[in-house]
mmCIF file of C-alpha atoms in Angstrom:
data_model
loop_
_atom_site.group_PDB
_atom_site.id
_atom_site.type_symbol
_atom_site.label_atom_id
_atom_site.label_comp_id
_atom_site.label_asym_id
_atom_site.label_seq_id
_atom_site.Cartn_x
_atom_site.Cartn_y
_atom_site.Cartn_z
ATOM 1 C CA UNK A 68 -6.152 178.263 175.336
ATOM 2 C CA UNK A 69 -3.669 179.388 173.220
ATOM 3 C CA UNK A 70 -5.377 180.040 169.815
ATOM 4 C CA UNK A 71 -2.532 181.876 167.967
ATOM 5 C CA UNK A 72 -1.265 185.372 166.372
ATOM 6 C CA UNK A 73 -0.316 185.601 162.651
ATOM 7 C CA UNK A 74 2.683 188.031 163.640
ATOM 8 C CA UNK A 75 3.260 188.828 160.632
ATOM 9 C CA UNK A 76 0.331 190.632 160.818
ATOM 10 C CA UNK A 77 1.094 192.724 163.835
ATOM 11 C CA UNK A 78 1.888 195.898 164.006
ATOM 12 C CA UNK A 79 0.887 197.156 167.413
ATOM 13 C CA UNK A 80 0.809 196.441 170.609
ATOM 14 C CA UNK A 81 -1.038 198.016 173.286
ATOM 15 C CA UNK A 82 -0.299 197.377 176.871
ATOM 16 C CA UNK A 83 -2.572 197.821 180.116
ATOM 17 C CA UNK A 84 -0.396 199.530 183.189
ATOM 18 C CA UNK A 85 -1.376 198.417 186.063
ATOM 19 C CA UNK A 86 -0.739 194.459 187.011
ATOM 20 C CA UNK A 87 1.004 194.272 183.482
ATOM 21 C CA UNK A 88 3.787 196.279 183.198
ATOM 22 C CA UNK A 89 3.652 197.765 186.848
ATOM 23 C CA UNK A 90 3.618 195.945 189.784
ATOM 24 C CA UNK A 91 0.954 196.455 192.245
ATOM 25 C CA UNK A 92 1.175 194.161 194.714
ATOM 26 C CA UNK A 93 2.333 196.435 197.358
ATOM 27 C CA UNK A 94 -0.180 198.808 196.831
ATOM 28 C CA UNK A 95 -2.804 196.233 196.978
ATOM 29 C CA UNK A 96 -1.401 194.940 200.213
ATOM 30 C CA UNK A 97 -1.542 198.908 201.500
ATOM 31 C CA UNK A 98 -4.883 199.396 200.504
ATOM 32 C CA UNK A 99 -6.273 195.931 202.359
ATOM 33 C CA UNK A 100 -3.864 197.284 205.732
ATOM 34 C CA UNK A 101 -5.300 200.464 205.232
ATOM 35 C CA UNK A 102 -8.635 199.635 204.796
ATOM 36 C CA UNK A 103 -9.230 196.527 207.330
ATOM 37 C CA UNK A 104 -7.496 199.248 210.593
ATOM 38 C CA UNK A 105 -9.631 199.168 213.383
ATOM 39 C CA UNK A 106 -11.618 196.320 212.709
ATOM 40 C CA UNK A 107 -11.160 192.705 213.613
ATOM 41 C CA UNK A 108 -11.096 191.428 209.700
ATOM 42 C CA UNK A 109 -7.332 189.566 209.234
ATOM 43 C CA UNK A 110 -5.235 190.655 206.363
ATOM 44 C CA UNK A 111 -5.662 187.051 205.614
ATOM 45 C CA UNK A 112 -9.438 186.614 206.148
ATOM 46 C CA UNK A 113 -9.309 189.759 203.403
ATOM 47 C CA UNK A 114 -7.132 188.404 201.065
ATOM 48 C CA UNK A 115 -9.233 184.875 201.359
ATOM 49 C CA UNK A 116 -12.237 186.332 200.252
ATOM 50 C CA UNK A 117 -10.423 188.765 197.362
ATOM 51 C CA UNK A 118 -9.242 185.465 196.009
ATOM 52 C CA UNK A 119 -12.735 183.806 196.172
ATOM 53 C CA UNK A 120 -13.963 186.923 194.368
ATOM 54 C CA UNK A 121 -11.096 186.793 191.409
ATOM 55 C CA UNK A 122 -11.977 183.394 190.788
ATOM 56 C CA UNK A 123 -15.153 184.751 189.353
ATOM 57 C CA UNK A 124 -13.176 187.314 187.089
ATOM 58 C CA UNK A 125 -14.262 190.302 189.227
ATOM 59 C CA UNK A 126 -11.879 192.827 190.862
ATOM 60 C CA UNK A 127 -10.911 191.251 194.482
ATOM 61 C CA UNK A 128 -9.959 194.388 196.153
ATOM 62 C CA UNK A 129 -13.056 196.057 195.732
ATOM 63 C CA UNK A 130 -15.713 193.478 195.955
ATOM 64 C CA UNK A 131 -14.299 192.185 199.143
ATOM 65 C CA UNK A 132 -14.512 195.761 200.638
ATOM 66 C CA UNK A 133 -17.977 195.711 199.690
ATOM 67 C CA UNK A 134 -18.837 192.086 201.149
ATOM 68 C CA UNK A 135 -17.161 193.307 204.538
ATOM 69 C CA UNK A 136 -18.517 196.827 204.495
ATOM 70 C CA UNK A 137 -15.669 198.564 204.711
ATOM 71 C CA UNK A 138 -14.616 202.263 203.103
ATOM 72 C CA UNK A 139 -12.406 202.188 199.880
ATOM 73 C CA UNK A 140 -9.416 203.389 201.137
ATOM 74 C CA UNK A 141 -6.215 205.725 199.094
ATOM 75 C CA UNK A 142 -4.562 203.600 196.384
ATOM 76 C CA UNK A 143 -0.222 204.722 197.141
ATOM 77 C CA UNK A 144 1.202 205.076 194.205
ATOM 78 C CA UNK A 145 4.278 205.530 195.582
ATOM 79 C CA UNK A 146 3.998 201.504 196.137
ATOM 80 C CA UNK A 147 3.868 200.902 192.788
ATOM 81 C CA UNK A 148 7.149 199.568 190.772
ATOM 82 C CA UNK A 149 7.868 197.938 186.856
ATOM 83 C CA UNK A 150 8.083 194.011 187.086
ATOM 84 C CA UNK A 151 11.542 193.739 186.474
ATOM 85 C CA UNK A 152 11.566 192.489 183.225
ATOM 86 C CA UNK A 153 9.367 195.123 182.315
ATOM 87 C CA UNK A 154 12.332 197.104 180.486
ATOM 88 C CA UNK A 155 14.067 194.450 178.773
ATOM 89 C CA UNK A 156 10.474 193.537 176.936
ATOM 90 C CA UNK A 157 9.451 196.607 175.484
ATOM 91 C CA UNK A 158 13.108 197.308 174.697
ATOM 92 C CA UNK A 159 12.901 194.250 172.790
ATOM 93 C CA UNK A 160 9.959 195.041 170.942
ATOM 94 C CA UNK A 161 11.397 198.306 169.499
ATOM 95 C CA UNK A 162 14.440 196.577 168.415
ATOM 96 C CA UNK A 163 12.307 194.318 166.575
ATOM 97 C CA UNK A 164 10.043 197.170 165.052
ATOM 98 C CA UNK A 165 6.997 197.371 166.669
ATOM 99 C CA UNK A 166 5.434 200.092 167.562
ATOM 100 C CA UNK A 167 4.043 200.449 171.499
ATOM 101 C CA UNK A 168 1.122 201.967 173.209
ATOM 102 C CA UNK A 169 -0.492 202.069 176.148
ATOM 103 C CA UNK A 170 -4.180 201.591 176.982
ATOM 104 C CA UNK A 171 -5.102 201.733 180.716
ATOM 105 C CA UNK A 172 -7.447 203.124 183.360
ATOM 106 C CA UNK A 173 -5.123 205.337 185.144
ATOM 107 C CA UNK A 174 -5.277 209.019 187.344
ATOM 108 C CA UNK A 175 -4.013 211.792 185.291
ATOM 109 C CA UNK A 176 -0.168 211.913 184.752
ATOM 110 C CA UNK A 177 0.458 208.795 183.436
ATOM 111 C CA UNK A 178 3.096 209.654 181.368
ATOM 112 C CA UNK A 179 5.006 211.098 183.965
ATOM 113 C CA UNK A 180 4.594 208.006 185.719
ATOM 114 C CA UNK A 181 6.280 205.998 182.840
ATOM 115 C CA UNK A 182 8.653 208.838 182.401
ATOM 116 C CA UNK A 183 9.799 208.566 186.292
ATOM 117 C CA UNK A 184 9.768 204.670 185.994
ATOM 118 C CA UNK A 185 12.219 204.364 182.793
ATOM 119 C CA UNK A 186 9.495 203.303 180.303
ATOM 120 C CA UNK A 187 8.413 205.801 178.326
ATOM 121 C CA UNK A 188 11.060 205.805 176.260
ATOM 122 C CA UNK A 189 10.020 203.279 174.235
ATOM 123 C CA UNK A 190 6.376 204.300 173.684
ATOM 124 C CA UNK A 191 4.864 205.877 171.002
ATOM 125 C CA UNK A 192 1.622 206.364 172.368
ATOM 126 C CA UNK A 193 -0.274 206.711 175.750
ATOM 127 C CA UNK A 194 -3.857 206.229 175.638
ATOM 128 C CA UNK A 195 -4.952 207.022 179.560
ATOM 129 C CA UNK A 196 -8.614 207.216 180.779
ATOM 130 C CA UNK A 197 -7.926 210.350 183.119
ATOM 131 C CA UNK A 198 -6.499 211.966 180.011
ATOM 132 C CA UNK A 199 -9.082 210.535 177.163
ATOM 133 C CA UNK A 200 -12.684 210.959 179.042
ATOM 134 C CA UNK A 201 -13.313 207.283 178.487
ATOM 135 C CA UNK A 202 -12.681 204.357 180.668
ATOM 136 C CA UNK A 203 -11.896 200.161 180.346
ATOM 137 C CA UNK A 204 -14.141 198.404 179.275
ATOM 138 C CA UNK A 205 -15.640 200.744 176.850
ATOM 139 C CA UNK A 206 -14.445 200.219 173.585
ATOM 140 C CA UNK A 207 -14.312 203.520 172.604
ATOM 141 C CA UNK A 208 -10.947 204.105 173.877
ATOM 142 C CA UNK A 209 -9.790 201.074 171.973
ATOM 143 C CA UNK A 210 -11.510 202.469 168.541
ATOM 144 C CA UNK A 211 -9.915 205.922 169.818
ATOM 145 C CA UNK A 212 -6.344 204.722 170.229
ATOM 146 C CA UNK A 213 -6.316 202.293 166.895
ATOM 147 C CA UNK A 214 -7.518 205.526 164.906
ATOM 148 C CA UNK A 215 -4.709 207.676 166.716
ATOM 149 C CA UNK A 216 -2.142 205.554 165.071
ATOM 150 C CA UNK A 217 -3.397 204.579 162.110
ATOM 151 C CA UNK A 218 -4.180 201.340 162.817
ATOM 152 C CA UNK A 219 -7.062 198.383 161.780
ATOM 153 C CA UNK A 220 -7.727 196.143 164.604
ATOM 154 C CA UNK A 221 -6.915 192.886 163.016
ATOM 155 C CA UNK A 222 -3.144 194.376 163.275
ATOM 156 C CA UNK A 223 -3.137 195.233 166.723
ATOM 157 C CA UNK A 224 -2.716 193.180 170.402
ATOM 158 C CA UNK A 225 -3.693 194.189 173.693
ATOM 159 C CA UNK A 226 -1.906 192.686 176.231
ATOM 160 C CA UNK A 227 -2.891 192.760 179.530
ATOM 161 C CA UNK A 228 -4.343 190.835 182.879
ATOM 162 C CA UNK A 229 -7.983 191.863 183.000
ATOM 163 C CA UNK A 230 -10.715 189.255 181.223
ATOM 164 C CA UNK A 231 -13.262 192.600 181.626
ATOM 165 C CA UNK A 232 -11.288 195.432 180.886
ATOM 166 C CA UNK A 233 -8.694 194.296 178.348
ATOM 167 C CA UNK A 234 -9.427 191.065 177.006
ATOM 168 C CA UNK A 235 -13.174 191.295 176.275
ATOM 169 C CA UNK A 236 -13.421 194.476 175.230
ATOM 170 C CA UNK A 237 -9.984 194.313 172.550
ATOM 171 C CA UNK A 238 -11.408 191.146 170.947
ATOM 172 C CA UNK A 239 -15.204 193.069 169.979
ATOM 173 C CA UNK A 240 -13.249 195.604 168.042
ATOM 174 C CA UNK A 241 -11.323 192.869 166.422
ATOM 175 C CA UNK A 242 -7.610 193.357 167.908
ATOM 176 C CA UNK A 243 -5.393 190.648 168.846
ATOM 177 C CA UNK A 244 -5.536 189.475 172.551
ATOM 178 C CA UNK A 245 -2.819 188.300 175.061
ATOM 179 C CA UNK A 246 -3.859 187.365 178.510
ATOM 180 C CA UNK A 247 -1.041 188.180 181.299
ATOM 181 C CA UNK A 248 -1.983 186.371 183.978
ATOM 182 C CA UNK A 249 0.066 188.003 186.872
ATOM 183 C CA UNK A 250 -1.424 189.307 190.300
ATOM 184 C CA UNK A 251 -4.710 188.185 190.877
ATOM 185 C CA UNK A 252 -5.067 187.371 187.471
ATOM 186 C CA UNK A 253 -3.507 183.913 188.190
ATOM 187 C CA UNK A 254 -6.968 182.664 190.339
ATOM 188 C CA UNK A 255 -9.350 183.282 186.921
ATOM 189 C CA UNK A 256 -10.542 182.093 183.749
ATOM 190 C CA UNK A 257 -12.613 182.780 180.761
ATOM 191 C CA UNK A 258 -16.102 182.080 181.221
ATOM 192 C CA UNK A 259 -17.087 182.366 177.807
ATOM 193 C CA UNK A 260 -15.787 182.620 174.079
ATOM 194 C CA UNK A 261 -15.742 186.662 173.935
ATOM 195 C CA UNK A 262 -13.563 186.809 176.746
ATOM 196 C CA UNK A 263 -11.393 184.187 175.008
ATOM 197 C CA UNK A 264 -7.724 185.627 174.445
ATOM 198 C CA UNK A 265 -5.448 184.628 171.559
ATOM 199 C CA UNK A 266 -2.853 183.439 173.867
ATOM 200 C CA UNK A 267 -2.263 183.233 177.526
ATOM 201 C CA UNK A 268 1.292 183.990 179.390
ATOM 202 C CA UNK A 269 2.149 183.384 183.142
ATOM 203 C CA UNK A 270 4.582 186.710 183.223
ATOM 204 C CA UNK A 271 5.165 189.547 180.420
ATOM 205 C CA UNK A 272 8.641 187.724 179.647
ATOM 206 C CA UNK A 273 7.061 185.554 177.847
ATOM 207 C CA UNK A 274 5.565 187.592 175.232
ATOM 208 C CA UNK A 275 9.447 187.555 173.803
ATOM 209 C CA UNK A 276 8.566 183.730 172.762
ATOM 210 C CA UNK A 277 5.635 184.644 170.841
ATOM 211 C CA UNK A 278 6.939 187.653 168.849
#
């Protein structure tokens, strides 16, 4: 699946948050806990039918809520955590000259998040749906970030572990595409050309083999 990035080309690259550079199993984990209290539905009966749902590329957590009727519950940020190489790969990337961004569907404060977690330091740009007005998949916020920077399409990657939200949706504006699949990324795959991406990694460590 790996169809290749001229990297000479490449200028910038845009990461998701969530599942990508942070961590969420934990607050996954909370939310099913949280959510399945007080009824007879397993943790593992949950997680079962999350899995069955990822498998179709949709978002596990949710849809299973819905198939079992149960109330979305508080997402805990306070769960959340880098993956541990997290640091070492965007510090690589600015040794090596690239510029870094961020696009993601996150609450407001992002960059306080990234502050608190050791990361911002090596971004030059946070493009957050709280902040911008405009949400994953649209690609507005892709067209918004690449003219915030400067940038044509062709010269940029998104990297992250959503088909929908970052893969699809990064590949109609014409940007470079890198599939992480981590969390419950690992149980899918593409169903069809446009959600396609340029290369496919296991863990954001590897990214430091292809650039």
């Amino acid at each position: 699946m790996n169809i290749g990035i001229d990297i000479k080309e490449i200028k910038w690259l845009f990461f998701d948050i969530g599942t990508t550079l942070i961590d969420e199993t934990e607050a996954y984990s909370h939310r099913i806990r949280d959510a399945i209290e007080g009824t007879d539905i397993t943790f593992e009966e949950f997680n079962e039918k999350r899995i069955e749902f990822a498998k179709q590329n949709l978002k596990g957590d949710l849809e299973a809520i819905k198939f079992f009727g149960l109330n979305k519950t508080v997402w805990h940020k306070e769960d959340e955590k880098p993956y541990p190489d997290a640091e070492r790969v965007l510090k690589y990337f600015v040794k090596k000259k690239y510029k870094i961004g961020i696009i993601a569907n996150q609450s407001a404060g992002t960059k306080e998040r990234l502050e608190n977690w050791g990361l911002l330091q090596y971004i030059d740009v946070v493009m957050a749906s709280a902040e911008e007005g405009v949400a994953k998949p649209d690609k507005e916020i892709f067209l918004r970030a690449l003219k915030r920077v400067g940038c044509a399409a062709e010269n940029a990657v998104m990297i992250g572990d959503r088909l929908d939200n970052d893969i699809f949706p990064a590949k109609k504006v014409g940007m470079k595409t890198i599939w992480v699949k981590q969390g419950m990324a690992a149980y899918g795959s593409p169903k069809k050309e446009a959600e396609t991406p340029d290369h496919t990694i296991d863990k954001i460590s590897e990214l430091m083999r292809i650039f």
